[in-house]
């Protein structure tokens, strides 16, 4: 177990070996099972070939897929503090990794105390954090049992629906452009990091945004 008084961080093996507090064992197992079954698999409604998340299986294989739980409650201040620690801990965990490993490092903050029938608080938490995370070269995404965000290739598909509310953090990658084009600040950070070596497909998306 890693972390501090605000955030507890576990590896999949620690979850499987019941090396977590009893109150967190169930939700962490739910998320781990969902990750290993849904995220790493294809889906007929996805709209493209390949797994729902191309990074999950390599991350799991390299033991770079970690699960975190806040030690505090679910009030706004406590959650905001946990999200701040999430970013700090991600950078701590990444510091000794090589470039490939940093791209695979994934940190999921599981929030079992949040309402599973209403995604609005989690959506607001993610929106409030995203500016700072993207500025630091990180992506932060929200997953929730009733998340309404559509898929990139099929608007009727809901790829961000997880069994337990959670926030997922990983390194910002060049192929993340579709998640950033709707906000000028996010796009600016993206261009600062990846231009001029943006792949042709990504450049086409930028052109489409400018002319639309």
Short mmCIF file of C-alpha atoms in Angstrom, two decimals:
data_model
loop_
_atom_site.label_atom_id
_atom_site.label_comp_id
_atom_site.label_asym_id
_atom_site.label_seq_id
_atom_site.Cartn_x
_atom_site.Cartn_y
_atom_site.Cartn_z
CA UNK A 1 0.00 0.00 0.00
CA UNK A 2 1.20 3.50 -0.89
CA UNK A 3 -0.26 6.90 -0.26
CA UNK A 4 -0.68 9.20 2.72
CA UNK A 5 -3.29 10.30 5.24
CA UNK A 6 -5.49 11.59 2.41
CA UNK A 7 -5.19 8.89 -0.23
CA UNK A 8 -4.56 5.14 -0.01
CA UNK A 9 -3.14 3.48 -3.14
CA UNK A 10 -3.24 -0.26 -3.87
CA UNK A 11 -2.00 -2.58 -6.60
CA UNK A 12 -4.34 -5.18 -8.13
CA UNK A 13 -2.49 -7.95 -6.28
CA UNK A 14 -3.06 -6.19 -2.95
CA UNK A 15 -6.77 -5.98 -3.72
CA UNK A 16 -6.90 -9.65 -4.70
CA UNK A 17 -5.02 -10.72 -1.57
CA UNK A 18 -7.41 -8.76 0.71
CA UNK A 19 -4.65 -6.36 1.75
CA UNK A 20 -7.14 -3.48 1.86
CA UNK A 21 -9.56 -2.30 4.57
CA UNK A 22 -12.77 -4.38 4.57
CA UNK A 23 -14.95 -1.37 3.76
CA UNK A 24 -12.97 -0.76 0.55
CA UNK A 25 -12.46 -4.36 -0.56
CA UNK A 26 -15.82 -4.76 -2.32
CA UNK A 27 -15.73 -1.56 -4.41
CA UNK A 28 -12.09 -2.07 -5.37
CA UNK A 29 -12.79 -5.62 -6.49
CA UNK A 30 -15.77 -4.40 -8.52
CA UNK A 31 -13.62 -1.85 -10.33
CA UNK A 32 -10.80 -4.32 -10.92
CA UNK A 33 -13.19 -6.92 -12.36
CA UNK A 34 -14.82 -4.29 -14.61
CA UNK A 35 -11.40 -3.14 -15.81
CA UNK A 36 -10.32 -6.68 -16.65
CA UNK A 37 -13.54 -7.59 -18.40
CA UNK A 38 -15.06 -4.47 -19.97
CA UNK A 39 -12.14 -2.11 -20.60
CA UNK A 40 -9.83 -4.70 -22.15
CA UNK A 41 -12.49 -6.17 -24.45
CA UNK A 42 -14.10 -5.09 -27.68
CA UNK A 43 -17.76 -4.12 -27.81
CA UNK A 44 -20.22 -4.31 -30.72
CA UNK A 45 -21.44 -0.77 -30.02
CA UNK A 46 -17.97 0.76 -29.68
CA UNK A 47 -17.83 1.89 -33.31
CA UNK A 48 -14.28 0.72 -33.97
CA UNK A 49 -12.20 -2.43 -33.60
CA UNK A 50 -10.08 -3.17 -30.55
CA UNK A 51 -10.69 -2.92 -26.82
CA UNK A 52 -12.75 -0.20 -25.16
CA UNK A 53 -9.54 1.17 -23.62
CA UNK A 54 -6.34 0.22 -25.49
CA UNK A 55 -4.15 1.15 -22.52
CA UNK A 56 -5.72 -0.95 -19.76
CA UNK A 57 -4.35 -4.38 -20.67
CA UNK A 58 -0.73 -3.20 -21.14
CA UNK A 59 -1.01 -1.22 -17.91
CA UNK A 60 -2.29 -4.25 -16.00
CA UNK A 61 0.38 -6.47 -17.52
CA UNK A 62 3.16 -4.12 -16.38
CA UNK A 63 1.71 -3.64 -12.86
CA UNK A 64 1.12 0.03 -13.63
CA UNK A 65 -2.65 -0.04 -13.04
CA UNK A 66 -3.27 1.23 -9.51
CA UNK A 67 -6.39 1.82 -7.43
CA UNK A 68 -6.76 4.59 -4.86
CA UNK A 69 -9.38 5.40 -2.23
CA UNK A 70 -9.70 8.71 -0.33
CA UNK A 71 -9.30 8.40 3.40
CA UNK A 72 -11.64 11.35 3.97
CA UNK A 73 -15.40 11.63 3.41
CA UNK A 74 -17.32 12.82 0.39
CA UNK A 75 -17.80 16.49 1.28
CA UNK A 76 -16.64 18.96 -1.36
CA UNK A 77 -13.50 20.06 0.47
CA UNK A 78 -12.46 16.49 1.25
CA UNK A 79 -12.88 15.37 -2.33
CA UNK A 80 -11.05 18.40 -3.72
CA UNK A 81 -8.15 17.65 -1.39
CA UNK A 82 -8.13 14.02 -2.49
CA UNK A 83 -8.03 15.04 -6.16
CA UNK A 84 -5.08 17.35 -5.46
CA UNK A 85 -3.25 14.49 -3.75
CA UNK A 86 -4.14 12.24 -6.69
CA UNK A 87 -2.16 14.47 -9.04
CA UNK A 88 0.77 14.72 -6.62
CA UNK A 89 0.89 10.96 -6.14
CA UNK A 90 0.66 10.29 -9.84
CA UNK A 91 3.78 12.36 -10.40
CA UNK A 92 5.56 10.64 -7.49
CA UNK A 93 4.78 7.24 -8.95
CA UNK A 94 5.87 8.32 -12.44
CA UNK A 95 9.19 9.89 -11.53
CA UNK A 96 11.27 6.68 -11.73
CA UNK A 97 9.53 5.25 -14.80
CA UNK A 98 10.80 5.31 -18.36
CA UNK A 99 8.81 6.97 -21.16
CA UNK A 100 6.83 3.88 -22.13
CA UNK A 101 5.97 3.07 -18.52
CA UNK A 102 4.81 6.63 -17.88
CA UNK A 103 2.38 6.36 -20.77
CA UNK A 104 0.93 3.19 -19.21
CA UNK A 105 0.78 4.35 -15.59
CA UNK A 106 -2.90 4.59 -14.65
CA UNK A 107 -4.29 5.69 -11.29
CA UNK A 108 -7.98 5.19 -10.53
CA UNK A 109 -9.46 7.00 -7.54
CA UNK A 110 -12.48 4.93 -6.54
CA UNK A 111 -15.26 6.85 -4.79
CA UNK A 112 -17.64 4.26 -3.32
CA UNK A 113 -19.44 6.77 -1.09
CA UNK A 114 -20.69 8.88 -3.98
CA UNK A 115 -24.28 8.45 -5.12
CA UNK A 116 -24.39 5.77 -7.83
CA UNK A 117 -27.63 7.14 -9.25
CA UNK A 118 -26.48 10.72 -9.89
CA UNK A 119 -23.29 11.53 -11.80
CA UNK A 120 -23.54 15.33 -11.44
CA UNK A 121 -21.22 15.67 -8.39
CA UNK A 122 -18.55 13.53 -10.03
CA UNK A 123 -18.89 15.41 -13.33
CA UNK A 124 -18.42 18.70 -11.50
CA UNK A 125 -15.38 17.35 -9.65
CA UNK A 126 -13.76 16.26 -12.91
CA UNK A 127 -14.49 19.57 -14.66
CA UNK A 128 -13.00 21.54 -11.77
CA UNK A 129 -9.81 19.49 -11.87
CA UNK A 130 -9.29 19.07 -15.61
CA UNK A 131 -7.72 22.47 -16.34
CA UNK A 132 -4.91 21.92 -13.86
CA UNK A 133 -4.37 18.29 -14.81
CA UNK A 134 -4.15 19.02 -18.53
CA UNK A 135 -1.77 21.91 -17.84
CA UNK A 136 0.50 19.39 -16.11
CA UNK A 137 0.33 16.98 -19.03
CA UNK A 138 -2.25 14.64 -17.50
CA UNK A 139 -5.71 13.42 -18.46
CA UNK A 140 -8.42 13.01 -15.83
CA UNK A 141 -11.67 11.30 -16.75
CA UNK A 142 -14.82 10.49 -14.83
CA UNK A 143 -16.54 7.09 -14.80
CA UNK A 144 -19.94 6.51 -13.18
CA UNK A 145 -22.77 3.94 -13.31
CA UNK A 146 -25.02 6.48 -15.06
CA UNK A 147 -22.40 8.57 -16.89
CA UNK A 148 -24.08 10.11 -19.95
CA UNK A 149 -20.89 10.89 -21.94
CA UNK A 150 -21.17 9.28 -25.40
CA UNK A 151 -18.46 7.34 -27.19
CA UNK A 152 -16.25 9.02 -29.78
CA UNK A 153 -17.29 6.66 -32.58
CA UNK A 154 -20.89 5.90 -31.55
CA UNK A 155 -23.01 8.51 -29.77
CA UNK A 156 -25.33 5.78 -28.49
CA UNK A 157 -22.51 3.97 -26.67
CA UNK A 158 -21.65 4.87 -23.06
CA UNK A 159 -18.04 3.75 -22.49
CA UNK A 160 -17.61 5.71 -19.25
CA UNK A 161 -20.13 3.70 -17.24
CA UNK A 162 -18.40 1.89 -14.40
CA UNK A 163 -19.87 -0.10 -11.48
CA UNK A 164 -18.51 2.42 -8.94
CA UNK A 165 -17.93 6.17 -9.35
CA UNK A 166 -14.27 6.90 -10.01
CA UNK A 167 -11.75 9.30 -11.52
CA UNK A 168 -9.01 7.94 -13.78
CA UNK A 169 -5.66 9.66 -14.34
CA UNK A 170 -3.00 8.89 -16.93
CA UNK A 171 -0.45 10.73 -19.03
CA UNK A 172 -1.75 13.06 -21.74
CA UNK A 173 -1.14 11.43 -25.13
CA UNK A 174 -1.15 12.80 -28.67
CA UNK A 175 -4.29 10.78 -29.47
CA UNK A 176 -6.26 12.56 -26.71
CA UNK A 177 -7.05 15.49 -29.00
CA UNK A 178 -10.79 14.63 -29.33
CA UNK A 179 -11.16 15.07 -25.56
CA UNK A 180 -9.59 18.53 -25.63
CA UNK A 181 -10.73 20.37 -28.76
CA UNK A 182 -13.83 21.90 -27.20
CA UNK A 183 -11.86 24.03 -24.75
CA UNK A 184 -9.34 26.59 -26.00
CA UNK A 185 -7.22 26.33 -22.84
CA UNK A 186 -6.98 22.54 -23.11
CA UNK A 187 -6.18 22.76 -26.81
CA UNK A 188 -3.44 25.30 -26.10
CA UNK A 189 -1.79 22.96 -23.58
CA UNK A 190 -2.09 20.10 -26.05
CA UNK A 191 -0.43 22.06 -28.86
CA UNK A 192 2.31 23.28 -26.56
CA UNK A 193 3.18 19.69 -25.70
CA UNK A 194 2.77 17.92 -29.04
CA UNK A 195 3.20 20.39 -31.92
CA UNK A 196 4.73 20.10 -34.50
CA UNK A 197 4.89 16.30 -34.30
CA UNK A 198 1.12 15.77 -34.43
CA UNK A 199 0.06 12.79 -36.60
CA UNK A 200 -1.84 13.54 -39.80
CA UNK A 201 -5.15 12.25 -38.43
CA UNK A 202 -4.88 14.56 -35.44
CA UNK A 203 -4.01 17.51 -37.69
CA UNK A 204 -7.14 16.81 -39.72
CA UNK A 205 -9.21 16.99 -36.54
CA UNK A 206 -7.67 20.36 -35.73
CA UNK A 207 -8.47 21.67 -39.20
CA UNK A 208 -12.06 20.47 -38.90
CA UNK A 209 -12.42 22.28 -35.61
CA UNK A 210 -11.09 25.55 -37.02
CA UNK A 211 -13.31 25.54 -40.09
CA UNK A 212 -16.49 24.27 -38.40
#
